[in-house]
mmCIF file of C-alpha atoms and ligand atoms in Angstrom:
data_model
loop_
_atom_site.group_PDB
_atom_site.id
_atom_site.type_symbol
_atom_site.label_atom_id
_atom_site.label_comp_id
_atom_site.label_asym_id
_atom_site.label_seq_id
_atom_site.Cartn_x
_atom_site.Cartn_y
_atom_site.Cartn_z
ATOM 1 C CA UNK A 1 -25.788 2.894 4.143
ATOM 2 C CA UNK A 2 -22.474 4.681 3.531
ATOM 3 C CA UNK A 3 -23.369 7.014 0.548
ATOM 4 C CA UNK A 4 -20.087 9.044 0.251
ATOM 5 C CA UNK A 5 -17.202 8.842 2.169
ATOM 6 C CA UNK A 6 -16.276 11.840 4.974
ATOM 7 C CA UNK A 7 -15.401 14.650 3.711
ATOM 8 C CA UNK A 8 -12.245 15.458 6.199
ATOM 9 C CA UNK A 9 -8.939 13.194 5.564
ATOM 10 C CA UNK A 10 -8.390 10.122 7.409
ATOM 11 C CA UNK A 11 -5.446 8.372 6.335
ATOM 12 C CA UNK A 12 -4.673 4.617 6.467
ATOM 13 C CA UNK A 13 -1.014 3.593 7.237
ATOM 14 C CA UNK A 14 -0.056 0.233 6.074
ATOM 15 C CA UNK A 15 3.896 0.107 7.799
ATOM 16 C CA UNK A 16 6.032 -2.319 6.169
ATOM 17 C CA UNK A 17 9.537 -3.826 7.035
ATOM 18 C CA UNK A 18 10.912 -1.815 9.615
ATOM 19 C CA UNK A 19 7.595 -0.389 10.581
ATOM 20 C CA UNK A 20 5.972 -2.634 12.843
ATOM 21 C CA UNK A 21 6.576 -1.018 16.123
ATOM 22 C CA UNK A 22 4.198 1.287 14.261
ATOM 23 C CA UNK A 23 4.156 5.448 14.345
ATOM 24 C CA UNK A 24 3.697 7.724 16.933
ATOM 25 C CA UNK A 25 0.006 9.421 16.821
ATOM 26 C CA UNK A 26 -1.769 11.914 19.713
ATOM 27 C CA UNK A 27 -5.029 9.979 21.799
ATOM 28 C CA UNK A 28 -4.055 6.824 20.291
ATOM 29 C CA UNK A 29 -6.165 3.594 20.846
ATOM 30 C CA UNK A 30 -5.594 0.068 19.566
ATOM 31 C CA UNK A 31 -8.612 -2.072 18.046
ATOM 32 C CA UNK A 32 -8.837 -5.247 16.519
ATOM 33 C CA UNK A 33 -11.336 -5.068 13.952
ATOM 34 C CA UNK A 34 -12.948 -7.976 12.207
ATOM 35 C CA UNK A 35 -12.939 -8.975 8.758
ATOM 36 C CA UNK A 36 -15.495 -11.486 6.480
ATOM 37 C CA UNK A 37 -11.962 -12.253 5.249
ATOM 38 C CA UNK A 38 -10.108 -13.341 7.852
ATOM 39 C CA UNK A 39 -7.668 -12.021 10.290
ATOM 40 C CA UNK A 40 -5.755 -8.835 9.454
ATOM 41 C CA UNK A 41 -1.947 -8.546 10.179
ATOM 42 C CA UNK A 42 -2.875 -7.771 14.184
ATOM 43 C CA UNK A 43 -4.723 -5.091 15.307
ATOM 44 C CA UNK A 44 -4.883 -1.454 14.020
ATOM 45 C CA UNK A 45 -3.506 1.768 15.927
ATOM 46 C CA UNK A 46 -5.878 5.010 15.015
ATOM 47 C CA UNK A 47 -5.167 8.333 16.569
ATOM 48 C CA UNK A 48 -4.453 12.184 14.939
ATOM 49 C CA UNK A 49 -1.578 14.093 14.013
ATOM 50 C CA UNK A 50 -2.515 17.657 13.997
ATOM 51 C CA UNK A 51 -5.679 17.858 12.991
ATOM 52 C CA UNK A 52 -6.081 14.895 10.494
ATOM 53 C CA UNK A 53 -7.224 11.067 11.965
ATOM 54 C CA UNK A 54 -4.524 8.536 10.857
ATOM 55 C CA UNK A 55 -5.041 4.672 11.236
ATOM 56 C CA UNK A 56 -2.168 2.557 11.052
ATOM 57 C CA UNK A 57 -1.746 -1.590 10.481
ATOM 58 C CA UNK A 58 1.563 -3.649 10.607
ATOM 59 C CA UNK A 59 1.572 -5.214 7.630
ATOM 60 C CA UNK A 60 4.040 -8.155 8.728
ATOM 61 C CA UNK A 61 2.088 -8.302 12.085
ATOM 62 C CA UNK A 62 3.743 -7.988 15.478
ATOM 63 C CA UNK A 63 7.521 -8.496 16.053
ATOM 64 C CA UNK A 64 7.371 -9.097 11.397
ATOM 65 C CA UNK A 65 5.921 -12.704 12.100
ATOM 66 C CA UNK A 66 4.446 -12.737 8.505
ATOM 67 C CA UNK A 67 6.049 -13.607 5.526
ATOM 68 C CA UNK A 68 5.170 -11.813 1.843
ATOM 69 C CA UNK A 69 3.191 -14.180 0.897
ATOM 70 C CA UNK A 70 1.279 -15.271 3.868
ATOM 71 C CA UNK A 71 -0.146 -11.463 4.219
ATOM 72 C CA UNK A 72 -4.121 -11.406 4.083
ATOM 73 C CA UNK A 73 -4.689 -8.577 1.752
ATOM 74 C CA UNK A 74 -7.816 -8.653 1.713
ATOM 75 C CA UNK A 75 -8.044 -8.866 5.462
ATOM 76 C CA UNK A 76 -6.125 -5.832 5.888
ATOM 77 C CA UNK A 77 -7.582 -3.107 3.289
ATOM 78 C CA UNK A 78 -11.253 -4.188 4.475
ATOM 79 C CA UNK A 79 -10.118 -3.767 8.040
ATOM 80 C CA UNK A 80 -8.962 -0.386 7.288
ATOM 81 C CA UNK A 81 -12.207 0.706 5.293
ATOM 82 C CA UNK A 82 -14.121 -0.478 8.120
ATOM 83 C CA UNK A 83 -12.158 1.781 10.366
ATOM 84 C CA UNK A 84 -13.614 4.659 7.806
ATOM 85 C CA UNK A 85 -10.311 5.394 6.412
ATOM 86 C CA UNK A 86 -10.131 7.345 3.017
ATOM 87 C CA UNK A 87 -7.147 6.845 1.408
ATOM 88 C CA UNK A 88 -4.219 4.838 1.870
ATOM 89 C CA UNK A 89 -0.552 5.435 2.068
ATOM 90 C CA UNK A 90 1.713 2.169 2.017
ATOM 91 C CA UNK A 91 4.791 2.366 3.626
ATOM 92 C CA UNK A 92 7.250 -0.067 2.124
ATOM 93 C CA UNK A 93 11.298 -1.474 2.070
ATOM 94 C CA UNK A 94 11.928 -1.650 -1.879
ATOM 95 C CA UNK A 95 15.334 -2.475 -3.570
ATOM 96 C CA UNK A 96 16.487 -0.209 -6.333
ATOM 97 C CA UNK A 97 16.757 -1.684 -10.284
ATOM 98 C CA UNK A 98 18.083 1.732 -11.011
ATOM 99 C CA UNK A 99 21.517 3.543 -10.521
ATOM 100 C CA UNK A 100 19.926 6.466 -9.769
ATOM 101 C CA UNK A 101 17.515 5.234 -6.841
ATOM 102 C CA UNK A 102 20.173 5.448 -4.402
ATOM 103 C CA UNK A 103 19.686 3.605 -0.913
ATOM 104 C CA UNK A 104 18.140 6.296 1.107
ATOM 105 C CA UNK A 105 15.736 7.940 -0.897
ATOM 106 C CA UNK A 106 12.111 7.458 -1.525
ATOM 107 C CA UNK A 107 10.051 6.630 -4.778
ATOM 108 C CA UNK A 108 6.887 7.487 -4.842
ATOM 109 C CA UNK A 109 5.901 4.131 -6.843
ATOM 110 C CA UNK A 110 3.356 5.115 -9.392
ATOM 111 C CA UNK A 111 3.582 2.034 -11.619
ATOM 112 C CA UNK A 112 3.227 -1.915 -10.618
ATOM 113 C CA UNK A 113 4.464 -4.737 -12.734
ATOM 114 C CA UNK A 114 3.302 -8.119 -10.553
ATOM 115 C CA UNK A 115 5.014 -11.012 -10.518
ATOM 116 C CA UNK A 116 3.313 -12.386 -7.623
ATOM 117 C CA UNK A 117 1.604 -16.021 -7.943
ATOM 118 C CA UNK A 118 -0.423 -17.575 -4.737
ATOM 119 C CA UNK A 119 -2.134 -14.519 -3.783
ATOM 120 C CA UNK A 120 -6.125 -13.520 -3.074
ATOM 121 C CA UNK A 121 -6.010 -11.015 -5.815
ATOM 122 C CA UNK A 122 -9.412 -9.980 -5.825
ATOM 123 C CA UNK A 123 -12.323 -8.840 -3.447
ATOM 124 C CA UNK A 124 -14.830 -10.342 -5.668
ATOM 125 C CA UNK A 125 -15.434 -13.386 -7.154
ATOM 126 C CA UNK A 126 -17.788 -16.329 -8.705
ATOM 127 C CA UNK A 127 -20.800 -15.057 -7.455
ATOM 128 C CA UNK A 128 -20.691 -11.592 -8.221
ATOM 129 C CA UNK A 129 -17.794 -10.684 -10.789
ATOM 130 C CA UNK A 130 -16.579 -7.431 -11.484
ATOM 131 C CA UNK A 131 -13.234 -5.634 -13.114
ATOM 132 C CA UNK A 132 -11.876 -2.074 -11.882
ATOM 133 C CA UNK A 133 -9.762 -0.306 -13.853
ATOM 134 C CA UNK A 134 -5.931 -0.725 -12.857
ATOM 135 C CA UNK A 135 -4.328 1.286 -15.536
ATOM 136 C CA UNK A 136 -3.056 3.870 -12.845
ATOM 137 C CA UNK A 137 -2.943 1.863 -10.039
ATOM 138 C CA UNK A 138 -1.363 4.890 -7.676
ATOM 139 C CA UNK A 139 -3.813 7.706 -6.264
ATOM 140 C CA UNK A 140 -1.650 10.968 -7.800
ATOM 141 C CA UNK A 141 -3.108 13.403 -5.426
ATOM 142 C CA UNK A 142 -2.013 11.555 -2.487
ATOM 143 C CA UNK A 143 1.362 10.377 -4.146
ATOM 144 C CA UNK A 144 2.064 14.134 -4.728
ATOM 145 C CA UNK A 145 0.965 15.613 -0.931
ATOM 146 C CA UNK A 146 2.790 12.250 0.062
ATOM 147 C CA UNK A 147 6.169 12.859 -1.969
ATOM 148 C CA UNK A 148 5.996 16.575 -0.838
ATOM 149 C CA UNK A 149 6.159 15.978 2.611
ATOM 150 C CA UNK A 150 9.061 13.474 2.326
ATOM 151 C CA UNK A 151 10.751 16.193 0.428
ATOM 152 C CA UNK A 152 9.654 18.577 3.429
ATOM 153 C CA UNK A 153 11.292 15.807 6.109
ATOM 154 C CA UNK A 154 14.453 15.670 4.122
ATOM 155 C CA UNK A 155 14.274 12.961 2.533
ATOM 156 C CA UNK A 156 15.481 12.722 -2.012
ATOM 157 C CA UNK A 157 12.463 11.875 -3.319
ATOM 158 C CA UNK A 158 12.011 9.940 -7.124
ATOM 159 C CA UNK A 159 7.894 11.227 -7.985
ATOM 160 C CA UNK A 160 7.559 8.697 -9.969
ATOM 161 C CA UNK A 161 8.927 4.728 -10.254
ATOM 162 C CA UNK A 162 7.957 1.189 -11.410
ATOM 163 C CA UNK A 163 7.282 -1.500 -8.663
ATOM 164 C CA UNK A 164 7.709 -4.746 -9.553
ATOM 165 C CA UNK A 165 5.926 -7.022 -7.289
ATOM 166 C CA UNK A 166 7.878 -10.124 -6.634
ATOM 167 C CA UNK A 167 6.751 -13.253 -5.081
ATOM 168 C CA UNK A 168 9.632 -14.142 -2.610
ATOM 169 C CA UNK A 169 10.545 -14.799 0.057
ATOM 170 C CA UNK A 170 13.879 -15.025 -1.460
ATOM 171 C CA UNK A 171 15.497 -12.131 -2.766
ATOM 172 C CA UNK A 172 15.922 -12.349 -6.802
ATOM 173 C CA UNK A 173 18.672 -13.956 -8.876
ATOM 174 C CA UNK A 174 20.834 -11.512 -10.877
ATOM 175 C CA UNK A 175 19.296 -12.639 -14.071
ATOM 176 C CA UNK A 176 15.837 -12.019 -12.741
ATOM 177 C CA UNK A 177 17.456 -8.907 -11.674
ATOM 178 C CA UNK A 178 18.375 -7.747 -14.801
ATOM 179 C CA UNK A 179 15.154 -8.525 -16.410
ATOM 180 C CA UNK A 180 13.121 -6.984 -14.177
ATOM 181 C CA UNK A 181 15.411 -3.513 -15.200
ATOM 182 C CA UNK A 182 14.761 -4.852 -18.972
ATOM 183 C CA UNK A 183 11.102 -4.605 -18.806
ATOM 184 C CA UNK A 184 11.180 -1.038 -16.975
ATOM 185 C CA UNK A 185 10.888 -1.844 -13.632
ATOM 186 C CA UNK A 186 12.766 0.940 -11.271
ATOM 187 C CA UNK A 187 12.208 -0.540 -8.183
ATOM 188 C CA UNK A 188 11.458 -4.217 -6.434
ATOM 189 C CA UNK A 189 9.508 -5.513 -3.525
ATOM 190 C CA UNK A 190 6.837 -8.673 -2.618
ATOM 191 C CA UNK A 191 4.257 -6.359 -1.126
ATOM 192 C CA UNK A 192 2.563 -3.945 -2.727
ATOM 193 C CA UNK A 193 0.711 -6.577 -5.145
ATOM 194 C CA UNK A 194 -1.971 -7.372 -4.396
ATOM 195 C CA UNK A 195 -2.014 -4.596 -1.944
ATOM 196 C CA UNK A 196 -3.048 -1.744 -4.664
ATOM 197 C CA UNK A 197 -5.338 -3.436 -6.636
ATOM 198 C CA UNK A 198 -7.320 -4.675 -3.469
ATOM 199 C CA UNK A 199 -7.608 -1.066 -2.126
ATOM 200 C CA UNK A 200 -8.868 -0.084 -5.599
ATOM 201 C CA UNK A 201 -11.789 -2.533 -5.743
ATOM 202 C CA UNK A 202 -12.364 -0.731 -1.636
ATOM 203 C CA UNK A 203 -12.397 2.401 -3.605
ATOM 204 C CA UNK A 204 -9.448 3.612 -1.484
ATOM 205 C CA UNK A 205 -6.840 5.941 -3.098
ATOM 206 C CA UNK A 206 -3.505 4.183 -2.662
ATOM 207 C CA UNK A 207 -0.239 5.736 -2.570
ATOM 208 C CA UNK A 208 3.019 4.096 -1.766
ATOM 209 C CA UNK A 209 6.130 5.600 -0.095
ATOM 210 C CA UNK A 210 9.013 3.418 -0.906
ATOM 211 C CA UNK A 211 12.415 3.391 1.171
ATOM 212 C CA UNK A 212 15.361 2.479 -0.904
ATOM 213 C CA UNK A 213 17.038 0.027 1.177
ATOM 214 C CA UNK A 214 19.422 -1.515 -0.998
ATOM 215 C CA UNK A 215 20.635 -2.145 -5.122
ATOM 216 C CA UNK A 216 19.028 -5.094 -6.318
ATOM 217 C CA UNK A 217 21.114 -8.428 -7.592
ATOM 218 C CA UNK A 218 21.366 -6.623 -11.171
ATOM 219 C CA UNK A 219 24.376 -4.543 -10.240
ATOM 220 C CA UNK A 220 27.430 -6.589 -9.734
ATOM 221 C CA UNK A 221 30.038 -5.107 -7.813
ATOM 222 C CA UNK A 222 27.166 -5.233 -4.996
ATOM 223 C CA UNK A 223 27.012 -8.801 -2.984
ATOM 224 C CA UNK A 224 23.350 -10.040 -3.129
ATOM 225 C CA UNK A 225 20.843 -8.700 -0.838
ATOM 226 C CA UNK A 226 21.114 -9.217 2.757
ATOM 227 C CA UNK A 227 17.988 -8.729 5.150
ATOM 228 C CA UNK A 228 20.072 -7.119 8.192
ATOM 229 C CA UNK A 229 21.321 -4.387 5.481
ATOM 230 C CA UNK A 230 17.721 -3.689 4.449
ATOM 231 C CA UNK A 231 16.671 -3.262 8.409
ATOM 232 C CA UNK A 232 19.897 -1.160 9.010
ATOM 233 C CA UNK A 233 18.642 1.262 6.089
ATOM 234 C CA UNK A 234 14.893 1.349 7.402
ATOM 235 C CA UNK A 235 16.020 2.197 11.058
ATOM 236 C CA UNK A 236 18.559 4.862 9.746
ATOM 237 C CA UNK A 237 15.225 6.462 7.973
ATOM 238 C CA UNK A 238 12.991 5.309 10.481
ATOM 239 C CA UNK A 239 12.874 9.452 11.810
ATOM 240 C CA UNK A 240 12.374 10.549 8.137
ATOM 241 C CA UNK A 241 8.961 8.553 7.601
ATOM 242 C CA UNK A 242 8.072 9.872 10.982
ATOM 243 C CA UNK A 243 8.573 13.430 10.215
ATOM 244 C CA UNK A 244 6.798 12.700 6.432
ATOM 245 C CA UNK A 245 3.733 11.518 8.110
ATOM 246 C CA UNK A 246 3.443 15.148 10.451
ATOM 247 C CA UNK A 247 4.176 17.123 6.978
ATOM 248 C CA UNK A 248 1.919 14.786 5.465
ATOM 249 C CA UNK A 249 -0.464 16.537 8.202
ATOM 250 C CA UNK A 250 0.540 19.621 7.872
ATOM 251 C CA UNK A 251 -0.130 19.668 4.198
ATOM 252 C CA UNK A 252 -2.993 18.151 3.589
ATOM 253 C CA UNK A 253 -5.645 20.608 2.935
ATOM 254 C CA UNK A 254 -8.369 21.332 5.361
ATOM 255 C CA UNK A 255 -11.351 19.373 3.611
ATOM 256 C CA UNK A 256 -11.005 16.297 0.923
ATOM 257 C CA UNK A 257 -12.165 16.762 -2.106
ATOM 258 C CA UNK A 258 -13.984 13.335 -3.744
ATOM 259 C CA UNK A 259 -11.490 11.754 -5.621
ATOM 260 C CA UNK A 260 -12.742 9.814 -9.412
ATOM 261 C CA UNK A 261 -11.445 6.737 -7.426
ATOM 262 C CA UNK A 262 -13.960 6.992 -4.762
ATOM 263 C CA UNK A 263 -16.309 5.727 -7.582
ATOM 264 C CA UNK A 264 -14.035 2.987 -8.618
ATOM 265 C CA UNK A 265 -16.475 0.249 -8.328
ATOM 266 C CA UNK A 266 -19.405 2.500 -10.610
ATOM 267 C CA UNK A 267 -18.987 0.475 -13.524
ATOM 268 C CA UNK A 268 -17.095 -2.680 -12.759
ATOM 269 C CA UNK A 269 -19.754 -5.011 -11.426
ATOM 270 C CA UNK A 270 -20.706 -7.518 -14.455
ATOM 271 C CA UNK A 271 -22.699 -10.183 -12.988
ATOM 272 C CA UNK A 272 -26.772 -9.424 -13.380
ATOM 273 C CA UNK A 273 -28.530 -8.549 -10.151
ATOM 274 C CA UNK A 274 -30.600 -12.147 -10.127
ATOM 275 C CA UNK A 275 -27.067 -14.222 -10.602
ATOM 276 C CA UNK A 276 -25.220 -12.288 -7.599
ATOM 277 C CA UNK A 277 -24.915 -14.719 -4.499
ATOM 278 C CA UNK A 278 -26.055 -13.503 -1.468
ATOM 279 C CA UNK A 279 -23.340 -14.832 0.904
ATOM 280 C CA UNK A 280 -20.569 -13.203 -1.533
ATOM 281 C CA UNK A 281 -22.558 -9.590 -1.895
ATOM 282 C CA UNK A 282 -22.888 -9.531 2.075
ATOM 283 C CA UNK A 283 -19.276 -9.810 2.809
ATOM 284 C CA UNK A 284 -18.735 -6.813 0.451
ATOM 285 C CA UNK A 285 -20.528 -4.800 2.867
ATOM 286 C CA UNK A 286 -17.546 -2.238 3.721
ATOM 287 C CA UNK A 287 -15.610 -3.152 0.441
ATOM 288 C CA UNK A 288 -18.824 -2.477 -1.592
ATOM 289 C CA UNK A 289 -20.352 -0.183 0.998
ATOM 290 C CA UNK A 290 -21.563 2.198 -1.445
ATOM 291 C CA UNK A 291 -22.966 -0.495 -3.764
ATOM 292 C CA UNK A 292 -24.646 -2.945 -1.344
ATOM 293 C CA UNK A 293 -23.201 -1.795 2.220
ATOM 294 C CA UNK A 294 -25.558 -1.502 5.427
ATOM 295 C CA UNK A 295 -22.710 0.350 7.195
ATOM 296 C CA UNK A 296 -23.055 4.144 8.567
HETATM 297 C C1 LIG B 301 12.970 -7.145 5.011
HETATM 298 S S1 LIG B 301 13.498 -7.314 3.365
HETATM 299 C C2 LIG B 301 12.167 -7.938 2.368
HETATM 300 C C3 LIG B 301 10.812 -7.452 2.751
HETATM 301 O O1 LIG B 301 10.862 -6.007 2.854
HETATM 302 C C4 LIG B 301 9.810 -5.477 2.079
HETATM 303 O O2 LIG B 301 8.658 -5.471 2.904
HETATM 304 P P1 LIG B 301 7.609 -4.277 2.986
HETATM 305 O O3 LIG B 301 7.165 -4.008 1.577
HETATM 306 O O4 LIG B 301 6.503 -4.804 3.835
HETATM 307 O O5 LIG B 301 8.327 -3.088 3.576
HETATM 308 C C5 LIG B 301 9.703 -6.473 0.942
HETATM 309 O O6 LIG B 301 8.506 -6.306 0.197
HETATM 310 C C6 LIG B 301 9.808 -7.780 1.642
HETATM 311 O O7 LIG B 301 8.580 -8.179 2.213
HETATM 312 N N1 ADE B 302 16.018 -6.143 -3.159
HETATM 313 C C1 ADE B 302 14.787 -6.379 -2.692
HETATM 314 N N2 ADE B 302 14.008 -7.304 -3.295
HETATM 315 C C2 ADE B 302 12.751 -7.530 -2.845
HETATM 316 N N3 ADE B 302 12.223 -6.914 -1.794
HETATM 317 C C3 ADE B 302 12.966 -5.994 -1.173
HETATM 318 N N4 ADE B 302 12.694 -5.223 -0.105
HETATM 319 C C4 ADE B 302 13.781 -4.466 0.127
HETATM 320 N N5 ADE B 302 14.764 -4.745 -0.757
HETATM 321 C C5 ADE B 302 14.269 -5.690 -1.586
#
């Protein structure tokens, strides 16, 4: 069993729109890894930059054959915890709700509002229930060394921002628009829920890098969003997320330190030991490793 997790950094990349030619990394090696929860966006790529091991996973899949919705989740943050990765840094297109959020600079999303609706939301389930806590979705250590090395690439970085989580895979109306801006929301996308609440129930500290590709429907003078606009944007920054990942490198310190969310799941598992169902406990084996995992 998996006690603790390693003790050196090994980031997980989950690319986004844009993304899914993947990033360059030294002795890379593709492997498609199984998952008790189906089939993850394609395989993952995992290879080093500098000294730190990096694992990356299309999120749309190969050539972006998979819509918002149609992503498996789950399939993809237990894929990348099987792969032994620590943390998790999301890589994502977002449209701004916010004047300020330019197209072109980052947000390091720290906040999620989601809208989403036909979703696998959760790892666990009747069988063997359990509730994390989700009040800070967003890892800040990694959102900081993240947002730093943007900064260090170049890039105008926001530290902080509110995702809202849309379903799609339309693009919003204006008065949706404008609500979303009324309840606080800074910035919009359909991926990152369920994305950071599934890597929470792994235990994985999840940050999220998000490219401002374009002002949402809110903001008038602007026709609505158009998908070739957004891809433009992505491939203009495409050498800025490269060049944040080798900072990101760079940066990081030598060892990781345990992080409180690496003990996410401590308290969160409700359902009596006698009550748990065998069949869901044993496909928590990487998710849960630390709980009920058989998994070195
Ligand atoms: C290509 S525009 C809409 C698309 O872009 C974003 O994807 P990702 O978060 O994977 O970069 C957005 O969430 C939509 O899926
Ligand atoms: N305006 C927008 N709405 C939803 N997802 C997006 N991804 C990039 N721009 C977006």
């Amino acid at each position: 069993m998996r006690a603790e997790k390693s003790s050196f950094w090994h980031i997980g990349i989950i690319g986004g729109s844009g993304l899914t030619a993947g990033i360059e990394l030294e002795e890379a090696q593709e492997i498609s890894v199984s998952s008790p929860f189906g089939a993850a966006s394609g395989p993952v790529t995992t290879g080093r930059l500098g000294g730190v091991r990096f694992t990356f996973i299309a999120r749309h899949g190969a050539g972006h054959a998979i819509p918002p919705s149609s992503v498996n989740y789950r399939a993809n943050i237990d894929v990348l915890n099987r792969c032994g990765v620590t943390d998790v840094l999301a890589l994502s297109a977002i449209g701004s709700l916010r004047e300020e959020m330019a197209p072109g600079h980052m947000v390091m999303v720290d906040q999620f509002i989601d809208r989403t609706t036909s979703r696998e939301g959760s790892f666990f389930g009747t069988g063997l229930v359990a509730h994390v806590s989700l009040a800070d979705p967003v890892c800040p250590r990694l959102s900081a060394v993240a947002g730093a090395a943007a900064e260090a690439a170049g890039a105008k970085v926001h530290p902080a921002g509110c995702y809202l989580a849309m379903e799609g895979p339309q693009f919003s109306t204006r008065a949706e628009s404008r609500m979303y801006r009324a309840w606080g929301a800074d910035v919009i996308g359909m991926t990152g829920m369920p994305e950071a609440r599934l890597a929470r129930e792994a235990e994985l500290p999840y940050a999220m890098l998000g490219m401002v590709t374009d002002y949402d429907a809110w903001r008038e003078e602007e026709a609505g969003v158009e998908v070739s606009h957004v891809l433009e944007v992505m491939h203009a920054n495409a050498r800025v997320a490269r060049d944040t990942l080798r900072k990101l490198a760079a940066n990081l310190p030598p060892e990781r330190a345990p992080s409180p969310i690496d003990r996410a799941l401590d308290h969160a598992v409700i359902t009596a030991p006698g009550a748990r169902d065998p069949g869901v406990v044993a496909r928590l084996d990487a998710v849960a490793c630390r709980l009920f995992g058989t998994r070195d």
